[in-house]
CSV table of C-alpha atoms and ligand atoms in Angstrom, one decimal:
chain,number,residue,atom,x,y,z
A,1,MET,CA,7.8,58.0,-7.1
A,2,PRO,CA,7.2,55.3,-9.5
A,3,LEU,CA,6.3,51.9,-8.3
A,4,LEU,CA,9.3,49.6,-7.7
A,5,SER,CA,9.3,46.4,-9.9
A,6,VAL,CA,9.2,43.0,-8.1
A,7,ASP,CA,12.7,42.2,-9.3
A,8,GLU,CA,14.2,45.3,-8.0
A,9,ALA,CA,12.4,45.1,-4.7
A,10,ARG,CA,13.7,41.7,-4.3
A,11,GLU,CA,17.5,42.7,-5.3
A,12,ARG,CA,17.2,45.7,-2.8
A,13,ILE,CA,16.1,43.3,0.0
A,14,LEU,CA,18.7,40.7,-0.6
A,15,ALA,CA,21.5,43.0,-1.1
A,16,ARG,CA,20.9,44.3,2.5
A,17,LEU,CA,20.9,40.9,4.2
A,18,THR,CA,23.9,38.9,5.4
A,19,PRO,CA,24.0,35.6,7.0
A,20,VAL,CA,23.6,35.2,10.8
A,21,GLY,CA,26.3,33.4,12.8
A,22,THR,CA,27.2,29.5,12.7
A,23,GLU,CA,27.1,26.7,15.3
A,24,THR,CA,28.3,23.2,15.3
A,25,ILE,CA,25.6,20.6,15.8
A,26,PRO,CA,25.4,16.7,15.6
A,27,LEU,CA,24.0,15.2,12.6
A,28,THR,CA,21.0,13.9,14.5
A,29,ALA,CA,19.8,17.5,14.6
A,30,CYS,CA,20.8,18.6,10.9
A,31,THR,CA,17.6,18.0,9.0
A,32,GLN,CA,16.9,21.1,6.8
A,33,ARG,CA,19.8,23.0,8.3
A,34,VAL,CA,22.2,25.1,6.1
A,35,LEU,CA,25.7,24.0,5.8
A,36,ALA,CA,28.2,26.8,6.9
A,37,GLU,CA,31.3,24.9,5.6
A,38,ASP,CA,32.2,23.3,2.2
A,39,ILE,CA,32.5,19.6,2.9
A,40,ILE,CA,35.8,18.1,1.6
A,41,ALA,CA,35.8,14.3,1.2
A,42,ALA,CA,38.5,12.9,3.6
A,43,ASN,CA,38.2,9.5,2.0
A,44,ASP,CA,37.4,7.8,-1.3
A,45,LEU,CA,33.7,6.6,-1.6
A,46,PRO,CA,33.4,3.8,-1.9
A,47,PRO,CA,36.4,3.4,0.3
A,48,PHE,CA,37.7,0.1,-1.4
A,49,ASP,CA,36.8,-2.0,-4.5
A,50,ASN,CA,33.8,-4.1,-3.6
A,51,SER,CA,31.1,-6.4,-5.0
A,52,SER,CA,27.8,-5.1,-5.9
A,53,MET,CA,26.4,-8.6,-6.0
A,54,ASP,CA,26.2,-11.9,-3.9
A,55,GLY,CA,28.3,-14.1,-6.1
A,56,PHE,CA,31.8,-15.1,-6.9
A,57,ALA,CA,34.9,-13.0,-7.4
A,58,LEU,CA,37.0,-14.2,-10.2
A,59,ARG,CA,39.6,-13.2,-12.9
A,60,ALA,CA,37.4,-12.1,-15.9
A,61,ALA,CA,40.3,-13.4,-18.3
A,62,ASP,CA,39.4,-17.0,-16.9
A,63,THR,CA,35.9,-16.7,-18.4
A,64,ALA,CA,36.9,-15.5,-21.9
A,65,ARG,CA,35.9,-18.6,-23.7
A,66,ALA,CA,33.0,-19.6,-21.3
A,67,ALA,CA,29.9,-20.6,-23.3
A,68,PRO,CA,27.0,-23.1,-22.8
A,69,ALA,CA,28.9,-25.6,-25.1
A,70,SER,CA,32.2,-25.0,-23.3
A,71,PRO,CA,31.6,-24.1,-19.6
A,72,VAL,CA,34.6,-22.9,-17.4
A,73,THR,CA,35.1,-24.5,-14.0
A,74,LEU,CA,36.8,-22.5,-11.2
A,75,ARG,CA,37.9,-23.7,-7.9
A,76,VAL,CA,36.3,-21.9,-5.1
A,77,VAL,CA,39.3,-21.0,-2.6
A,78,ALA,CA,37.7,-18.6,-0.1
A,79,ASP,CA,34.6,-17.1,1.5
A,80,ILE,CA,34.4,-13.3,1.8
A,81,PRO,CA,31.6,-12.0,3.6
A,82,ALA,CA,30.7,-8.2,4.1
A,83,GLY,CA,33.0,-6.6,6.7
A,84,SER,CA,35.8,-9.2,6.3
A,85,THR,CA,39.3,-8.3,4.9
A,86,PRO,CA,40.4,-10.9,2.3
A,87,THR,CA,44.0,-12.0,2.7
A,88,ILE,CA,44.2,-14.4,-0.3
A,89,SER,CA,45.1,-13.4,-3.7
A,90,LEU,CA,43.2,-15.3,-6.5
A,91,ALA,CA,45.3,-17.2,-8.9
A,92,PRO,CA,44.3,-18.2,-12.4
A,93,GLY,CA,41.5,-20.8,-12.3
A,94,GLN,CA,40.3,-19.7,-8.7
A,95,ALA,CA,37.2,-18.0,-7.5
A,96,ALA,CA,36.0,-16.7,-4.0
A,97,ARG,CA,32.5,-16.7,-2.7
A,98,ILE,CA,31.8,-13.0,-2.1
A,99,MET,CA,28.8,-11.0,-0.6
A,100,THR,CA,27.5,-7.6,-1.6
A,101,GLY,CA,29.7,-4.9,-0.2
A,102,ALA,CA,32.6,-7.2,0.7
A,103,PRO,CA,36.1,-6.1,-0.6
A,104,LEU,CA,37.3,-7.7,-3.7
A,105,PRO,CA,40.5,-9.9,-3.2
A,106,ALA,CA,43.6,-9.3,-4.8
A,107,GLY,CA,43.8,-10.7,-8.3
A,108,ALA,CA,40.0,-10.6,-8.8
A,109,ASP,CA,38.6,-8.1,-11.2
A,110,ALA,CA,34.9,-9.2,-11.7
A,111,VAL,CA,32.1,-10.8,-9.8
A,112,ILE,CA,29.6,-13.4,-11.3
A,113,PRO,CA,26.2,-13.3,-9.6
A,114,VAL,CA,25.4,-16.5,-7.7
A,115,GLU,CA,22.4,-17.0,-10.0
A,116,ASN,CA,24.5,-17.1,-13.2
A,117,THR,CA,26.5,-20.2,-11.8
A,118,ASP,CA,25.8,-23.7,-11.3
A,119,PHE,CA,25.6,-23.3,-7.6
A,120,HIS,CA,22.0,-22.8,-6.7
A,121,ASP,CA,22.1,-22.8,-2.9
A,122,ARG,CA,21.3,-19.4,-2.0
A,123,SER,CA,20.1,-20.1,1.4
A,124,ALA,CA,21.8,-18.3,4.5
A,125,GLY,CA,24.5,-20.5,5.8
A,126,ALA,CA,24.9,-22.5,2.6
A,127,PRO,CA,28.5,-24.4,2.7
A,128,LEU,CA,31.1,-23.4,0.2
A,129,PRO,CA,31.0,-25.3,-3.1
A,130,PRO,CA,34.2,-26.6,-4.1
A,131,THR,CA,33.9,-25.4,-7.6
A,132,ILE,CA,31.5,-23.3,-9.8
A,133,THR,CA,30.8,-23.6,-13.5
A,134,ILE,CA,30.2,-20.6,-15.8
A,135,GLU,CA,28.7,-20.6,-19.2
A,136,LYS,CA,29.2,-16.8,-20.0
A,137,ALA,CA,32.2,-14.5,-20.3
A,138,LEU,CA,32.5,-11.6,-18.0
A,139,GLN,CA,34.2,-8.2,-18.7
A,140,PRO,CA,36.8,-6.9,-16.3
A,141,GLY,CA,35.0,-4.5,-13.7
A,142,GLU,CA,31.7,-6.3,-14.0
A,143,ASN,CA,29.7,-6.1,-10.8
A,144,VAL,CA,32.6,-4.3,-9.1
A,145,ARG,CA,32.0,-1.0,-7.5
A,146,PRO,CA,35.6,0.4,-7.7
A,147,ARG,CA,37.1,2.6,-5.0
A,148,GLY,CA,36.4,6.2,-5.6
A,149,MET,CA,33.7,5.8,-8.2
A,150,ASP,CA,31.4,8.3,-6.2
A,151,ILE,CA,34.0,10.8,-5.0
A,152,HIS,CA,37.8,10.9,-4.4
A,153,ALA,CA,39.4,12.2,-1.2
A,154,GLY,CA,39.9,16.0,-1.5
A,155,GLU,CA,36.9,16.7,-3.7
A,156,ILE,CA,34.0,19.0,-2.5
A,157,ALA,CA,31.2,16.7,-1.6
A,158,LEU,CA,28.7,19.3,-0.4
A,159,GLN,CA,28.8,23.1,-0.7
A,160,LYS,CA,28.6,25.7,1.9
A,161,GLY,CA,25.1,27.0,1.7
A,162,ALA,CA,23.5,23.8,0.8
A,163,VAL,CA,20.4,22.7,2.7
A,164,LEU,CA,20.9,19.3,4.5
A,165,ASN,CA,18.3,16.9,3.2
A,166,PRO,CA,18.3,13.2,4.4
A,167,GLN,CA,20.5,12.1,1.5
A,168,GLY,CA,23.0,14.7,2.3
A,169,ILE,CA,23.1,13.6,5.8
A,170,GLY,CA,23.7,9.9,4.8
A,171,LEU,CA,26.7,11.1,2.6
A,172,LEU,CA,28.1,13.2,5.6
A,173,VAL,CA,28.1,10.0,7.6
A,174,MET,CA,29.8,8.0,4.7
A,175,LEU,CA,32.5,10.7,4.9
A,176,GLY,CA,33.0,10.3,8.7
A,177,PHE,CA,31.2,13.2,9.9
A,178,ALA,CA,29.2,13.0,13.3
A,179,GLN,CA,28.8,16.8,13.5
A,180,VAL,CA,29.0,19.7,11.3
A,181,GLU,CA,29.0,23.7,11.2
A,182,VAL,CA,25.7,25.0,10.2
A,183,TYR,CA,24.3,28.5,10.1
A,184,LYS,CA,22.1,29.3,13.1
A,185,LYS,CA,18.5,29.7,12.4
A,186,PRO,CA,17.6,33.3,12.1
A,187,LEU,CA,15.1,34.6,14.5
A,188,VAL,CA,12.2,36.4,13.0
A,189,ALA,CA,9.9,38.6,15.2
A,190,LEU,CA,6.4,38.4,14.0
A,191,LEU,CA,3.6,40.9,14.7
A,192,SER,CA,0.1,41.7,13.4
A,193,SER,CA,-1.6,45.0,13.7
A,194,GLY,CA,-5.1,46.1,13.8
A,195,ASP,CA,-7.9,47.0,16.3
A,196,GLU,CA,-10.0,44.6,14.5
A,197,LEU,CA,-8.0,41.5,15.3
A,198,LEU,CA,-9.0,38.8,17.8
A,199,LYS,CA,-6.7,36.0,18.9
A,200,ALA,CA,-7.1,32.6,17.4
A,201,GLY,CA,-10.1,30.7,18.9
A,202,ALA,CA,-11.8,33.8,20.2
A,203,PRO,CA,-15.6,34.1,19.6
A,204,LEU,CA,-16.5,36.6,16.9
A,205,GLN,CA,-17.5,40.1,17.9
A,206,PRO,CA,-19.2,42.7,15.7
A,207,GLY,CA,-16.6,44.3,13.4
A,208,LYS,CA,-13.8,42.0,14.4
A,209,ILE,CA,-12.0,39.1,12.5
A,210,ARG,CA,-9.5,36.7,13.8
A,211,ASP,CA,-5.6,37.2,13.5
A,212,SER,CA,-5.1,34.5,10.8
A,213,ASN,CA,-2.0,36.1,9.4
A,214,SER,CA,0.0,35.4,12.6
A,215,TYR,CA,-0.5,31.7,12.3
A,216,MET,CA,-0.2,31.5,8.4
A,217,LEU,CA,3.0,33.6,8.6
A,218,ALA,CA,4.5,31.8,11.6
A,219,SER,CA,3.9,28.6,9.5
A,220,LEU,CA,5.7,30.1,6.5
A,221,VAL,CA,8.6,31.5,8.5
A,222,GLU,CA,9.2,27.9,10.0
A,223,SER,CA,9.0,26.4,6.5
A,224,ALA,CA,11.7,28.9,5.5
A,225,GLY,CA,14.0,27.6,8.2
A,226,ALA,CA,13.7,30.4,10.8
A,227,GLU,CA,12.8,30.5,14.5
A,228,ILE,CA,9.8,32.8,15.5
A,229,LEU,CA,9.5,35.3,18.1
A,230,ARG,CA,5.6,35.8,18.4
A,231,LEU,CA,5.0,39.4,19.5
A,232,GLY,CA,1.1,39.1,19.0
A,233,ILE,CA,-1.2,41.8,17.9
A,234,ALA,CA,-0.5,45.5,17.9
A,235,LYS,CA,-3.4,47.9,18.4
A,236,ASP,CA,-3.7,50.7,15.8
A,237,SER,CA,-1.8,53.2,17.8
A,238,ARG,CA,1.9,54.5,17.7
A,239,GLU,CA,2.5,53.3,21.3
A,240,SER,CA,1.2,49.7,20.9
A,241,VAL,CA,3.1,49.2,17.6
A,242,HIS,CA,6.3,50.8,19.0
A,243,GLY,CA,6.0,48.6,22.1
A,244,LEU,CA,5.8,45.4,20.1
A,245,ILE,CA,8.7,46.3,17.8
A,246,GLU,CA,11.0,47.4,20.6
A,247,GLN,CA,10.5,43.7,22.0
A,248,ALA,CA,12.1,42.6,18.7
A,249,VAL,CA,15.1,44.9,19.5
A,250,GLN,CA,15.3,43.4,23.1
A,251,HIS,CA,15.5,39.9,21.9
A,252,ARG,CA,18.0,40.7,19.2
A,253,ALA,CA,15.7,39.5,16.3
A,254,ASP,CA,17.4,39.1,12.9
A,255,MET,CA,14.3,40.2,11.1
A,256,ILE,CA,11.0,42.0,12.0
A,257,LEU,CA,8.2,40.8,10.0
A,258,SER,CA,4.7,42.6,10.3
A,259,SER,CA,1.4,42.4,8.6
A,260,ALA,CA,-0.9,45.2,7.8
A,261,GLY,CA,-0.6,48.9,8.7
A,262,VAL,CA,1.7,49.7,5.9
A,263,SER,CA,-0.9,51.2,3.4
A,264,VAL,CA,-2.3,54.6,3.3
A,265,GLY,CA,-5.1,54.2,5.9
A,266,ALA,CA,-5.6,56.8,8.6
A,267,PHE,CA,-4.6,54.1,11.2
A,268,ASP,CA,-1.6,52.7,9.5
A,269,TYR,CA,1.0,53.4,12.1
A,270,VAL,CA,3.6,50.5,11.3
A,271,LYS,CA,5.3,52.5,8.5
A,272,GLU,CA,5.5,55.6,10.8
A,273,VAL,CA,7.1,53.7,13.8
A,274,VAL,CA,9.6,52.1,11.7
A,275,GLU,CA,10.7,55.4,10.1
A,276,ALA,CA,10.9,57.0,13.6
A,277,GLY,CA,13.5,54.3,14.7
A,278,GLY,CA,15.1,53.6,11.3
A,279,GLN,CA,14.3,53.9,7.8
A,280,LEU,CA,12.2,52.6,5.0
A,281,ASP,CA,13.6,51.8,1.8
A,282,PHE,CA,10.5,51.4,-0.2
A,283,TRP,CA,6.9,50.6,0.8
A,284,ARG,CA,5.0,50.0,-2.4
A,285,VAL,CA,5.7,47.4,-5.1
A,286,ASN,CA,4.2,47.1,-8.5
A,287,MET,CA,2.5,43.8,-7.9
A,288,ARG,CA,-0.9,42.4,-7.3
A,289,PRO,CA,-2.0,41.4,-4.9
A,290,GLY,CA,0.5,43.0,-2.4
A,291,LYS,CA,1.3,46.4,-3.5
A,292,PRO,CA,1.7,47.9,0.0
A,293,LEU,CA,4.8,46.2,0.8
A,294,ALA,CA,7.4,47.9,3.1
A,295,PHE,CA,11.1,47.2,3.5
A,296,GLY,CA,13.7,48.9,5.6
A,297,GLU,CA,15.4,48.7,9.0
A,298,TYR,CA,14.5,49.4,12.6
A,299,LYS,CA,17.4,50.0,14.9
A,300,GLY,CA,19.6,48.1,12.6
A,301,ILE,CA,17.1,45.1,12.2
A,302,PRO,CA,15.8,44.5,8.7
A,303,PHE,CA,12.2,45.1,8.6
A,304,ILE,CA,9.6,43.7,6.1
A,305,GLY,CA,6.0,44.9,6.3
A,306,LEU,CA,3.6,42.7,4.6
A,307,PRO,CA,0.1,43.9,3.6
A,308,GLY,CA,-2.7,42.9,5.9
A,309,ASN,CA,-4.9,41.1,3.5
A,310,PRO,CA,-4.2,37.3,4.1
A,311,VAL,CA,-3.5,36.5,0.4
A,312,SER,CA,-1.4,39.6,-0.2
A,313,ALA,CA,0.6,38.6,2.9
A,314,PHE,CA,1.0,35.0,1.6
A,315,VAL,CA,2.1,36.3,-1.9
A,316,GLY,CA,4.4,38.8,-0.4
A,317,PHE,CA,6.1,36.0,1.9
A,318,GLU,CA,6.6,33.8,-1.1
A,319,VAL,CA,7.8,36.6,-3.4
A,320,PHE,CA,10.2,38.4,-1.0
A,321,VAL,CA,10.4,37.0,2.4
A,322,ARG,CA,11.3,33.3,1.8
A,323,ASP,CA,14.4,34.2,0.0
A,324,ALA,CA,15.2,36.9,2.6
A,325,ILE,CA,15.1,34.5,5.4
A,326,GLY,CA,17.2,32.0,3.2
A,327,ARG,CA,19.9,34.7,2.8
A,328,LEU,CA,19.9,35.4,6.4
A,329,GLY,CA,20.1,31.6,7.1
A,330,GLY,CA,23.0,31.3,4.8
A,331,ARG,CA,21.3,29.4,1.9
A,332,LEU,CA,22.9,29.5,-1.5
A,333,PHE,CA,20.4,31.6,-3.3
A,334,ARG,CA,18.5,29.5,-5.9
A,335,ASN,CA,15.7,30.8,-8.0
A,336,ARG,CA,12.5,28.8,-7.3
A,337,LEU,CA,11.6,26.6,-10.2
A,338,LYS,CA,8.8,27.9,-12.5
A,339,VAL,CA,6.8,25.7,-14.8
A,340,ARG,CA,5.0,26.7,-18.0
A,341,VAL,CA,1.2,26.3,-17.8
A,342,ARG,CA,-1.7,26.9,-20.2
A,343,SER,CA,-4.6,28.7,-18.6
A,344,GLU,CA,-8.1,27.2,-19.6
A,345,GLU,CA,-9.6,30.8,-19.6
A,346,GLU,CA,-8.5,34.2,-20.7
A,347,ILE,CA,-6.9,36.2,-17.9
A,348,THR,CA,-7.2,39.7,-17.4
A,349,SER,CA,-4.8,41.9,-15.2
A,350,ASP,CA,-4.3,45.5,-14.4
A,351,GLY,CA,-0.6,45.6,-15.7
A,352,ARG,CA,1.0,45.0,-12.3
A,353,GLU,CA,3.0,41.8,-11.8
A,354,SER,CA,0.1,39.5,-10.9
A,355,TYR,CA,0.0,36.3,-8.9
A,356,LEU,CA,-3.1,34.4,-9.5
A,357,ARG,CA,-4.5,31.4,-7.6
A,358,ALA,CA,-5.1,28.3,-9.7
A,359,VAL,CA,-5.2,24.6,-9.8
A,360,VAL,CA,-2.7,23.1,-12.2
A,361,ARG,CA,-3.3,19.5,-13.5
A,362,GLU,CA,-1.5,17.6,-16.0
A,363,ALA,CA,-3.4,16.6,-19.2
A,364,ASP,CA,-1.8,15.1,-22.4
A,365,GLY,CA,1.7,15.9,-21.4
A,366,GLN,CA,0.8,19.6,-20.5
A,367,PHE,CA,0.1,21.6,-17.4
A,368,ILE,CA,-3.4,23.0,-17.6
A,369,ALA,CA,-4.5,25.8,-15.2
A,370,LYS,CA,-7.9,26.9,-14.0
A,371,LEU,CA,-8.2,29.8,-11.6
A,372,THR,CA,-9.8,29.1,-8.4
A,373,GLY,CA,-12.6,31.2,-7.1
A,374,HIS,CA,-12.5,34.9,-6.0
A,375,GLN,CA,-9.1,36.5,-6.7
A,376,GLY,CA,-9.6,39.3,-4.2
A,377,SER,CA,-6.6,39.8,-1.8
A,378,GLY,CA,-8.9,38.9,1.2
A,379,ASN,CA,-10.2,35.5,0.0
A,380,LEU,CA,-8.0,33.1,1.5
A,381,LEU,CA,-10.4,30.1,0.6
A,382,SER,CA,-9.5,30.4,-3.1
A,383,LEU,CA,-5.8,30.2,-2.1
A,384,VAL,CA,-6.3,27.1,0.1
A,385,GLN,CA,-8.0,25.6,-3.0
A,386,ALA,CA,-5.1,26.5,-5.2
A,387,ASN,CA,-2.0,24.4,-5.9
A,388,ALA,CA,-0.2,27.1,-7.9
A,389,LEU,CA,0.3,30.8,-8.4
A,390,LEU,CA,0.2,31.9,-12.0
A,391,ILE,CA,2.6,34.8,-12.7
A,392,ILE,CA,1.4,37.5,-15.1
A,393,PRO,CA,4.3,39.7,-15.9
A,394,ALA,CA,4.0,43.4,-15.4
A,395,GLY,CA,2.7,45.3,-18.5
A,396,VAL,CA,0.4,42.4,-19.5
A,397,LYS,CA,-3.2,43.1,-19.4
A,398,CYS,CA,-4.8,40.1,-21.3
A,399,VAL,CA,-3.6,36.7,-21.5
A,400,PRO,CA,-5.6,34.7,-24.1
A,401,ALA,CA,-7.0,31.3,-23.2
A,402,ARG,CA,-4.5,28.5,-24.0
A,403,GLN,CA,-1.6,30.9,-24.0
A,404,GLU,CA,1.5,29.7,-21.8
A,405,VAL,CA,2.3,31.5,-18.5
A,406,ASP,CA,4.7,30.9,-15.8
A,407,ALA,CA,3.6,29.3,-12.6
A,408,TRP,CA,5.1,28.4,-9.2
A,409,LEU,CA,3.7,25.2,-7.8
A,410,LEU,CA,2.9,25.6,-4.3
B,501,AMP,P1,-4.7,47.1,6.7
B,501,AMP,O1,-3.2,47.0,6.0
B,501,AMP,O2,-4.5,47.3,8.1
B,501,AMP,O3,-5.3,48.1,5.9
B,501,AMP,O4,-5.3,45.9,6.5
B,501,AMP,C1,-5.9,45.3,5.3
B,501,AMP,C2,-6.9,44.3,5.4
B,501,AMP,O5,-6.2,43.1,5.9
B,501,AMP,C3,-8.0,44.6,6.2
B,501,AMP,O6,-9.1,44.0,5.9
B,501,AMP,C4,-7.7,43.9,7.5
B,501,AMP,O7,-8.7,43.6,8.5
B,501,AMP,C5,-6.9,42.7,7.1
B,501,AMP,N1,-6.0,42.2,8.1
B,501,AMP,C6,-5.1,42.9,8.6
B,501,AMP,N2,-4.4,42.1,9.6
B,501,AMP,C7,-4.8,41.0,9.4
B,501,AMP,C8,-4.5,39.6,10.2
B,501,AMP,N3,-3.5,39.6,11.0
B,501,AMP,N4,-5.2,38.6,9.8
B,501,AMP,C9,-6.2,38.7,9.0
B,501,AMP,N5,-6.6,39.7,8.3
B,501,AMP,C10,-5.9,40.8,8.5
B,502,MG,MG1,-5.4,48.0,9.6
């Protein structure tokens, strides 16, 4: 069987996943949650014509001939603080003191900032002047924020599938929402496998290493918007792997994510156990690092088996699992932004789609990349030191120095 391309593997995974259910939650708990409904504006924003300056509302036509040599004097007939509702209607020759955000009175169509008048008392509580003098003409609409300039009632303000960021939450409040329907967070069951693995914090023992993947992957899973069910470490035996995977079923996980045990080693039982209780769609992808990467389902739950080597597990997560969790969590699928960078040195590859650790810096308006240390799939330090992954397409064996390549900024 020829190796699957990264793109095809990604499409196959996404095609099998559908969003989990939804729930209604208060806006106070909405950060980074995914909208499960289109948000239709129930009112115009802004809801009324209002001033964008502290100043004086007036009729622009009254100022048409204003100039330093021929100043125009207007009579100040009202005071309009923010939050008030003006009842007056400005007649020609009249003005009203107005604060930022206060509604424009009838008759007014422009606002002159206080600093452009002869009224220089800007202290809080300053009494209303009887008149103001203006030396410059205003255009209709100047310093006015018209009703509906942002959005009109009935228009879509936020789309189903959008991730709620702080500014989105602010907009929801402007539109009158206090709660909103979002997708539930998918529950991702996470397990490691290997007789060599020690728990975090355990003293080293001969031949053993600590289970770093569980922690790194849990952190990645959380950053992708899912909840974690920590299943711990499976031993290299059918029974142990089976026992942990069954726990994912009992807890009704939305995805099972494992690391290690899916290559062709004599003790790689994960693949076998999944196939016994479900099926594997594929288990190898034409990429580096991360070729032994399995996808399928176990008793109806989507299963992704990442490689055991920490850098492979990380890259596999970023290439496949982040978007898979996004799909389960209802996110509108958006391709991650790539930037073009120039590598300082020649890069050689074996022809698989390759993800290389690099530090990207900006110099003379360009992104320049330098590879970090050992690029072996077990060398986590060079990933920690990197701020980008360079992407060398499949089929390319050599990228000359200074040639542009794609990169993901981490
Ligand atoms: P395997 O896929 O089981 O052959 O594992 C490949 C490599 O990844 C081996 O060097 C393992 O020791 C290592 N490895 C497997 N699981 C983990 C883990 N949870 N944390 C760190 N390294 C691991
Ligand atoms: Mg192993």
